[in-house]
PDB file of C-alpha atoms in Angstrom:
ATOM      1  CA  GLU A   1     -34.446  81.083 111.376  1.00  0.00           C
ATOM      2  CA  VAL A   2     -37.946  79.585 109.983  1.00  0.00           C
ATOM      3  CA  GLN A   3     -37.577  78.131 106.433  1.00  0.00           C
ATOM      4  CA  LEU A   4     -39.368  75.738 104.024  1.00  0.00           C
ATOM      5  CA  VAL A   5     -36.591  73.728 102.349  1.00  0.00           C
ATOM      6  CA  GLN A   6     -38.422  72.651  98.957  1.00  0.00           C
ATOM      7  CA  SER A   7     -37.309  69.442  97.076  1.00  0.00           C
ATOM      8  CA  GLY A   8     -35.637  70.146  93.398  1.00  0.00           C
ATOM      9  CA  ALA A   9     -37.323  70.843  90.733  1.00  0.00           C
ATOM     10  CA  GLU A  10     -38.800  67.822  89.034  1.00  0.00           C
ATOM     11  CA  VAL A  11     -39.104  66.870  84.669  1.00  0.00           C
ATOM     12  CA  LYS A  12     -41.618  63.956  83.944  1.00  0.00           C
ATOM     13  CA  LYS A  13     -43.907  62.565  81.523  1.00  0.00           C
ATOM     14  CA  PRO A  14     -48.030  62.725  81.272  1.00  0.00           C
ATOM     15  CA  GLY A  15     -49.060  59.517  83.641  1.00  0.00           C
ATOM     16  CA  GLU A  16     -46.466  59.787  85.805  1.00  0.00           C
ATOM     17  CA  SER A  17     -46.557  59.801  89.925  1.00  0.00           C
ATOM     18  CA  LEU A  18     -44.341  62.860  91.783  1.00  0.00           C
ATOM     19  CA  LYS A  19     -44.187  63.556  95.219  1.00  0.00           C
ATOM     20  CA  ILE A  20     -42.628  67.190  96.374  1.00  0.00           C
ATOM     21  CA  SER A  21     -41.883  67.635  99.740  1.00  0.00           C
ATOM     22  CA  CYS A  22     -41.726  70.556 102.047  1.00  0.00           C
ATOM     23  CA  GLN A  23     -39.189  70.590 104.871  1.00  0.00           C
ATOM     24  CA  VAL A  24     -39.177  72.495 107.534  1.00  0.00           C
ATOM     25  CA  SER A  25     -36.834  74.013 110.190  1.00  0.00           C
ATOM     26  CA  GLY A  26     -37.038  76.538 113.025  1.00  0.00           C
ATOM     27  CA  TYR A  27     -40.507  76.039 114.435  1.00  0.00           C
ATOM     28  CA  VAL A  28     -42.606  73.709 115.592  1.00  0.00           C
ATOM     29  CA  PHE A  29     -43.993  71.610 112.608  1.00  0.00           C
ATOM     30  CA  THR A  30     -47.278  69.875 114.718  1.00  0.00           C
ATOM     31  CA  ALA A  31     -47.996  73.176 116.156  1.00  0.00           C
ATOM     32  CA  TYR A  32     -49.305  75.061 112.608  1.00  0.00           C
ATOM     33  CA  TRP A  33     -51.064  73.992 109.359  1.00  0.00           C
ATOM     34  CA  THR A  34     -48.955  74.083 106.419  1.00  0.00           C
ATOM     35  CA  GLY A  35     -50.146  74.569 102.882  1.00  0.00           C
ATOM     36  CA  TRP A  36     -49.509  73.782  99.140  1.00  0.00           C
ATOM     37  CA  VAL A  37     -49.964  77.180  96.664  1.00  0.00           C
ATOM     38  CA  ARG A  38     -49.421  76.481  92.375  1.00  0.00           C
ATOM     39  CA  GLN A  39     -48.386  79.090  90.229  1.00  0.00           C
ATOM     40  CA  MET A  40     -48.452  78.378  86.682  1.00  0.00           C
ATOM     41  CA  PRO A  41     -46.492  79.551  84.590  1.00  0.00           C
ATOM     42  CA  GLY A  42     -46.977  83.711  83.653  1.00  0.00           C
ATOM     43  CA  LYS A  43     -50.476  83.486  86.221  1.00  0.00           C
ATOM     44  CA  GLY A  44     -51.040  83.805  89.639  1.00  0.00           C
ATOM     45  CA  LEU A  45     -51.087  82.580  92.483  1.00  0.00           C
ATOM     46  CA  GLU A  46     -54.048  79.908  93.939  1.00  0.00           C
ATOM     47  CA  TRP A  47     -54.698  77.743  97.224  1.00  0.00           C
ATOM     48  CA  MET A  48     -53.964  73.999  96.704  1.00  0.00           C
ATOM     49  CA  GLY A  49     -54.814  72.643 100.077  1.00  0.00           C
ATOM     50  CA  ILE A  50     -53.118  72.544 103.785  1.00  0.00           C
ATOM     51  CA  ILE A  51     -52.783  69.538 105.906  1.00  0.00           C
ATOM     52  CA  PHE A  52     -52.383  70.152 110.082  1.00  0.00           C
ATOM     53  CA  PRO A  53     -49.233  67.519 110.772  1.00  0.00           C
ATOM     54  CA  ARG A  54     -50.311  66.774 114.251  1.00  0.00           C
ATOM     55  CA  ASP A  55     -53.284  65.124 113.446  1.00  0.00           C
ATOM     56  CA  SER A  56     -52.918  64.984 109.634  1.00  0.00           C
ATOM     57  CA  GLU A  57     -56.710  66.187 109.335  1.00  0.00           C
ATOM     58  CA  THR A  58     -56.922  68.115 105.517  1.00  0.00           C
ATOM     59  CA  GLN A  59     -58.312  70.656 103.730  1.00  0.00           C
ATOM     60  CA  TYR A  60     -58.401  71.222  99.775  1.00  0.00           C
ATOM     61  CA  ASN A  61     -59.462  73.704  97.413  1.00  0.00           C
ATOM     62  CA  PRO A  62     -62.125  71.764  95.304  1.00  0.00           C
ATOM     63  CA  SER A  63     -60.246  72.054  92.348  1.00  0.00           C
ATOM     64  CA  PHE A  64     -57.826  70.100  93.267  1.00  0.00           C
ATOM     65  CA  GLN A  65     -59.751  67.385  95.484  1.00  0.00           C
ATOM     66  CA  GLY A  66     -59.533  64.413  94.171  1.00  0.00           C
ATOM     67  CA  GLN A  67     -56.431  65.539  91.403  1.00  0.00           C
ATOM     68  CA  VAL A  68     -53.784  65.529  93.781  1.00  0.00           C
ATOM     69  CA  THR A  69     -52.773  64.041  97.911  1.00  0.00           C
ATOM     70  CA  ILE A  70     -51.219  65.850 100.517  1.00  0.00           C
ATOM     71  CA  SER A  71     -49.689  64.414 103.544  1.00  0.00           C
ATOM     72  CA  ALA A  72     -46.592  65.149 106.596  1.00  0.00           C
ATOM     73  CA  ASP A  73     -44.079  62.889 108.757  1.00  0.00           C
ATOM     74  CA  LYS A  74     -44.090  64.995 111.521  1.00  0.00           C
ATOM     75  CA  SER A  75     -41.050  62.708 112.458  1.00  0.00           C
ATOM     76  CA  ILE A  76     -39.464  64.546 110.023  1.00  0.00           C
ATOM     77  CA  ALA A  77     -41.116  67.071 109.797  1.00  0.00           C
ATOM     78  CA  THR A  78     -41.581  67.453 106.496  1.00  0.00           C
ATOM     79  CA  ALA A  79     -45.041  67.521 104.348  1.00  0.00           C
ATOM     80  CA  TYR A  80     -45.247  66.362 100.820  1.00  0.00           C
ATOM     81  CA  LEU A  81     -47.388  67.032  97.619  1.00  0.00           C
ATOM     82  CA  GLN A  82     -48.267  64.449  95.201  1.00  0.00           C
ATOM     83  CA  TRP A  83     -50.061  63.187  91.960  1.00  0.00           C
ATOM     84  CA  ASP A  84     -51.264  59.491  91.035  1.00  0.00           C
ATOM     85  CA  SER A  85     -50.995  60.533  86.941  1.00  0.00           C
ATOM     86  CA  LEU A  86     -49.983  63.862  85.727  1.00  0.00           C
ATOM     87  CA  LYS A  87     -50.857  65.910  83.479  1.00  0.00           C
ATOM     88  CA  ALA A  88     -48.984  68.684  80.995  1.00  0.00           C
ATOM     89  CA  SER A  89     -51.667  71.261  82.760  1.00  0.00           C
ATOM     90  CA  ASP A  90     -50.102  70.478  86.083  1.00  0.00           C
ATOM     91  CA  THR A  91     -46.862  72.768  85.278  1.00  0.00           C
ATOM     92  CA  ALA A  92     -46.396  74.916  87.918  1.00  0.00           C
ATOM     93  CA  ILE A  93     -44.043  75.886  90.210  1.00  0.00           C
ATOM     94  CA  TYR A  94     -45.680  74.186  93.800  1.00  0.00           C
ATOM     95  CA  TYR A  95     -44.560  76.728  96.908  1.00  0.00           C
ATOM     96  CA  CYS A  96     -45.248  75.093 100.296  1.00  0.00           C
ATOM     97  CA  VAL A  97     -46.038  77.441 102.998  1.00  0.00           C
ATOM     98  CA  ARG A  98     -46.993  77.807 106.378  1.00  0.00           C
ATOM     99  CA  VAL A  99     -50.062  79.200 107.046  1.00  0.00           C
ATOM    100  CA  ILE A 100     -51.549  81.370 109.699  1.00  0.00           C
ATOM    101  CA  ARG A 101     -55.390  80.520 111.118  1.00  0.00           C
ATOM    102  CA  ARG A 102     -56.533  83.952 113.067  1.00  0.00           C
ATOM    103  CA  HIS A 103     -60.214  81.996 112.363  1.00  0.00           C
ATOM    104  CA  LEU A 104     -62.299  79.677 111.057  1.00  0.00           C
ATOM    105  CA  SER A 105     -62.380  82.609 107.651  1.00  0.00           C
ATOM    106  CA  ASN A 106     -59.480  83.958 108.054  1.00  0.00           C
ATOM    107  CA  TRP A 107     -56.091  82.292 106.812  1.00  0.00           C
ATOM    108  CA  TYR A 108     -52.602  83.429 105.365  1.00  0.00           C
ATOM    109  CA  PHE A 109     -49.594  81.872 104.727  1.00  0.00           C
ATOM    110  CA  ASP A 110     -46.778  83.845 106.889  1.00  0.00           C
ATOM    111  CA  ILE A 111     -44.045  82.697 105.114  1.00  0.00           C
ATOM    112  CA  TRP A 112     -43.316  80.554 101.903  1.00  0.00           C
ATOM    113  CA  GLY A 113     -41.203  78.389 100.493  1.00  0.00           C
ATOM    114  CA  ARG A 114     -39.019  78.996  97.231  1.00  0.00           C
ATOM    115  CA  GLY A 115     -40.919  76.717  95.199  1.00  0.00           C
ATOM    116  CA  THR A 116     -40.594  73.269  93.351  1.00  0.00           C
ATOM    117  CA  LEU A 117     -41.423  73.563  89.641  1.00  0.00           C
ATOM    118  CA  VAL A 118     -43.034  71.000  88.255  1.00  0.00           C
ATOM    119  CA  SER A 119     -42.753  70.376  84.099  1.00  0.00           C
ATOM    120  CA  VAL A 120     -44.683  67.695  82.640  1.00  0.00           C
ATOM    121  CA  SER A 121     -44.297  67.209  78.976  1.00  0.00           C
ATOM    122  CA  SER A 122     -44.025  63.842  76.470  1.00  0.00           C
TER     123      SER A 122
ATOM    124  CA  SER B   1     -67.829  82.232  93.878  1.00  0.00           C
ATOM    125  CA  TYR B   2     -66.496  85.725  95.295  1.00  0.00           C
ATOM    126  CA  VAL B   3     -63.610  87.383  92.961  1.00  0.00           C
ATOM    127  CA  VAL B   4     -60.898  89.766  94.201  1.00  0.00           C
ATOM    128  CA  THR B   5     -60.142  92.364  91.235  1.00  0.00           C
ATOM    129  CA  GLN B   6     -57.022  94.186  91.263  1.00  0.00           C
ATOM    130  CA  GLU B   7     -55.785  96.362  88.176  1.00  0.00           C
ATOM    131  CA  PRO B   8     -53.164  94.574  86.294  1.00  0.00           C
ATOM    132  CA  SER B   9     -50.268  97.067  86.842  1.00  0.00           C
ATOM    133  CA  VAL B  10     -49.445 100.350  88.156  1.00  0.00           C
ATOM    134  CA  SER B  11     -46.584 102.627  87.402  1.00  0.00           C
ATOM    135  CA  VAL B  12     -45.130 104.717  90.040  1.00  0.00           C
ATOM    136  CA  ALA B  13     -41.674 106.908  89.821  1.00  0.00           C
ATOM    137  CA  PRO B  14     -39.093 107.139  92.246  1.00  0.00           C
ATOM    138  CA  GLY B  15     -39.809 108.560  95.122  1.00  0.00           C
ATOM    139  CA  GLN B  16     -43.993 108.949  94.667  1.00  0.00           C
ATOM    140  CA  THR B  17     -46.806 107.519  97.025  1.00  0.00           C
ATOM    141  CA  ALA B  18     -47.816 103.855  94.970  1.00  0.00           C
ATOM    142  CA  THR B  19     -51.074 102.976  95.307  1.00  0.00           C
ATOM    143  CA  ILE B  20     -52.706  99.551  94.759  1.00  0.00           C
ATOM    144  CA  ARG B  21     -55.818  98.401  95.144  1.00  0.00           C
ATOM    145  CA  CYS B  22     -58.178  95.202  95.830  1.00  0.00           C
ATOM    146  CA  GLY B  23     -61.801  94.846  95.446  1.00  0.00           C
ATOM    147  CA  GLY B  24     -65.013  92.693  96.127  1.00  0.00           C
ATOM    148  CA  ASN B  25     -67.988  92.663  97.495  1.00  0.00           C
ATOM    149  CA  ASN B  26     -68.645  93.582 101.452  1.00  0.00           C
ATOM    150  CA  ILE B  27     -64.258  93.558 101.737  1.00  0.00           C
ATOM    151  CA  GLU B  28     -64.353  95.936 104.034  1.00  0.00           C
ATOM    152  CA  THR B  29     -66.311  93.160 106.520  1.00  0.00           C
ATOM    153  CA  LYS B  30     -62.805  90.731 105.238  1.00  0.00           C
ATOM    154  CA  SER B  31     -59.409  90.522 106.445  1.00  0.00           C
ATOM    155  CA  VAL B  32     -56.707  91.163 103.587  1.00  0.00           C
ATOM    156  CA  HIS B  33     -53.935  90.454 103.081  1.00  0.00           C
ATOM    157  CA  TRP B  34     -51.287  91.862 100.767  1.00  0.00           C
ATOM    158  CA  TYR B  35     -48.256  89.448  99.069  1.00  0.00           C
ATOM    159  CA  GLN B  36     -45.099  91.171  96.953  1.00  0.00           C
ATOM    160  CA  GLN B  37     -43.557  88.629  94.803  1.00  0.00           C
ATOM    161  CA  LYS B  38     -40.605  89.732  92.640  1.00  0.00           C
ATOM    162  CA  PRO B  39     -39.402  87.815  89.580  1.00  0.00           C
ATOM    163  CA  GLY B  40     -38.025  84.804  89.976  1.00  0.00           C
ATOM    164  CA  GLN B  41     -38.594  85.025  93.578  1.00  0.00           C
ATOM    165  CA  ALA B  42     -41.786  83.233  96.290  1.00  0.00           C
ATOM    166  CA  PRO B  43     -43.975  85.481  96.941  1.00  0.00           C
ATOM    167  CA  VAL B  44     -43.355  87.357 100.703  1.00  0.00           C
ATOM    168  CA  LEU B  45     -45.623  88.071 103.251  1.00  0.00           C
ATOM    169  CA  VAL B  46     -45.738  92.287 103.329  1.00  0.00           C
ATOM    170  CA  VAL B  47     -49.308  92.933 105.397  1.00  0.00           C
ATOM    171  CA  HIS B  48     -51.469  91.122 106.848  1.00  0.00           C
ATOM    172  CA  ASP B  49     -54.710  92.095 108.634  1.00  0.00           C
ATOM    173  CA  ASP B  50     -55.347  94.404 106.590  1.00  0.00           C
ATOM    174  CA  THR B  51     -53.059  96.661 108.178  1.00  0.00           C
ATOM    175  CA  ASP B  52     -49.642  94.710 110.206  1.00  0.00           C
ATOM    176  CA  ARG B  53     -47.005  94.272 108.827  1.00  0.00           C
ATOM    177  CA  PRO B  54     -43.949  91.519 109.458  1.00  0.00           C
ATOM    178  CA  SER B  55     -41.058  92.047 111.422  1.00  0.00           C
ATOM    179  CA  GLY B  56     -38.657  93.179 108.958  1.00  0.00           C
ATOM    180  CA  ILE B  57     -41.062  94.920 105.675  1.00  0.00           C
ATOM    181  CA  PRO B  58     -40.559  98.443 106.037  1.00  0.00           C
ATOM    182  CA  GLU B  59     -42.572 101.203 107.036  1.00  0.00           C
ATOM    183  CA  ARG B  60     -43.170 102.577 103.483  1.00  0.00           C
ATOM    184  CA  PHE B  61     -45.188  99.390 103.100  1.00  0.00           C
ATOM    185  CA  SER B  62     -49.371 100.296 104.626  1.00  0.00           C
ATOM    186  CA  GLY B  63     -52.368  98.778 104.091  1.00  0.00           C
ATOM    187  CA  VAL B  64     -55.353 100.737 104.849  1.00  0.00           C
ATOM    188  CA  LYS B  65     -59.233  99.503 104.704  1.00  0.00           C
ATOM    189  CA  SER B  66     -62.003 102.081 105.192  1.00  0.00           C
ATOM    190  CA  GLY B  67     -64.647 100.938 102.596  1.00  0.00           C
ATOM    191  CA  ASP B  68     -63.674  99.326  98.953  1.00  0.00           C
ATOM    192  CA  PRO B  69     -61.357  99.112  97.886  1.00  0.00           C
ATOM    193  CA  ALA B  70     -58.652  97.722 100.039  1.00  0.00           C
ATOM    194  CA  THR B  71     -55.326  99.348  99.645  1.00  0.00           C
ATOM    195  CA  LEU B  72     -51.668  98.451  99.449  1.00  0.00           C
ATOM    196  CA  THR B  73     -49.666 102.156  99.497  1.00  0.00           C
ATOM    197  CA  ILE B  74     -46.353 102.109  99.204  1.00  0.00           C
ATOM    198  CA  ARG B  75     -44.402 104.494  99.708  1.00  0.00           C
ATOM    199  CA  ARG B  76     -41.453 106.506  99.149  1.00  0.00           C
ATOM    200  CA  VAL B  77     -41.522 103.955  95.575  1.00  0.00           C
ATOM    201  CA  GLU B  78     -37.587 102.266  95.040  1.00  0.00           C
ATOM    202  CA  ALA B  79     -36.771 100.482  92.103  1.00  0.00           C
ATOM    203  CA  GLY B  80     -36.401  97.333  94.579  1.00  0.00           C
ATOM    204  CA  ASP B  81     -40.027  97.363  95.084  1.00  0.00           C
ATOM    205  CA  GLU B  82     -40.580  95.933  91.362  1.00  0.00           C
ATOM    206  CA  ALA B  83     -42.873  93.192  92.123  1.00  0.00           C
ATOM    207  CA  ASP B  84     -46.110  91.189  91.555  1.00  0.00           C
ATOM    208  CA  TYR B  85     -48.576  92.438  94.450  1.00  0.00           C
ATOM    209  CA  TYR B  86     -51.137  90.453  95.693  1.00  0.00           C
ATOM    210  CA  CYS B  87     -54.257  90.348  98.069  1.00  0.00           C
ATOM    211  CA  GLN B  88     -55.482  87.347  99.734  1.00  0.00           C
ATOM    212  CA  VAL B  89     -58.897  87.406 101.856  1.00  0.00           C
ATOM    213  CA  TRP B  90     -61.353  84.713 102.485  1.00  0.00           C
ATOM    214  CA  ASP B  91     -64.069  83.261 100.138  1.00  0.00           C
ATOM    215  CA  SER B  92     -67.113  82.843 102.311  1.00  0.00           C
ATOM    216  CA  ASP B  93     -69.431  81.749  99.382  1.00  0.00           C
ATOM    217  CA  ASN B  94     -66.289  78.695  99.304  1.00  0.00           C
ATOM    218  CA  GLY B  95     -65.097  78.453 102.957  1.00  0.00           C
ATOM    219  CA  GLN B  96     -61.341  79.065 100.896  1.00  0.00           C
ATOM    220  CA  PRO B  97     -59.025  81.237 100.661  1.00  0.00           C
ATOM    221  CA  ILE B  98     -58.576  83.241  97.186  1.00  0.00           C
ATOM    222  CA  PHE B  99     -55.789  85.740  96.253  1.00  0.00           C
ATOM    223  CA  GLY B 100     -56.604  88.306  93.681  1.00  0.00           C
ATOM    224  CA  GLY B 101     -55.216  88.219  90.064  1.00  0.00           C
ATOM    225  CA  GLY B 102     -52.352  90.476  91.048  1.00  0.00           C
ATOM    226  CA  THR B 103     -51.062  94.141  90.492  1.00  0.00           C
ATOM    227  CA  THR B 104     -47.238  94.771  88.636  1.00  0.00           C
ATOM    228  CA  LEU B 105     -46.367  97.710  89.803  1.00  0.00           C
ATOM    229  CA  THR B 106     -43.272  99.469  87.435  1.00  0.00           C
ATOM    230  CA  VAL B 107     -41.373 101.797  89.071  1.00  0.00           C
ATOM    231  CA  LEU B 108     -40.255 104.220  85.742  1.00  0.00           C
TER     232      LEU B 108
END
């Protein structure tokens, strides 16, 4: 069974760092791009970025470039999303997704993790 | 940048057909993908590449694209279909995927 298992909910203070994880199983991790999607409270979906675990190539939504870092450890089939300094506005659910790239201008997200709730408050 | 428009809400009686629309400039030239998000759950892909259903998605869900807007049609609507539905396309202007704002389907 294809699964993306995300790490648990986090409660942090502004300025703190954080790294959340997404461990995949049921398919070859290095054969697919893995991405992250943000959903702020009561809002819609926003694509943040993706990584190709085989060579760690990344692409970011310009809105998130420099704000987060996406990485992967192919030895344990795990992708990561990290912040160096959280802000209250980072409060959201973050979904890990498997990315299907039909070609350069057609992507979609066929498998979703259950999400990691990140709460940032002083 | 590219804007994807969805009506905020759609209501339909059980057993009827729901039509959820997704509009945007030249959307007929783009591949449209649809996701269902039930309350408190992660989104699920229900249609990809305009009309294709992933395995396990009921035939009641179908995508149609014959112009603007693209549509997701849900036939014989059930109470369990209550959810937010998001369309997603490629934003050629910015070279990235983009979601519509979502449509909340209410089953009366």
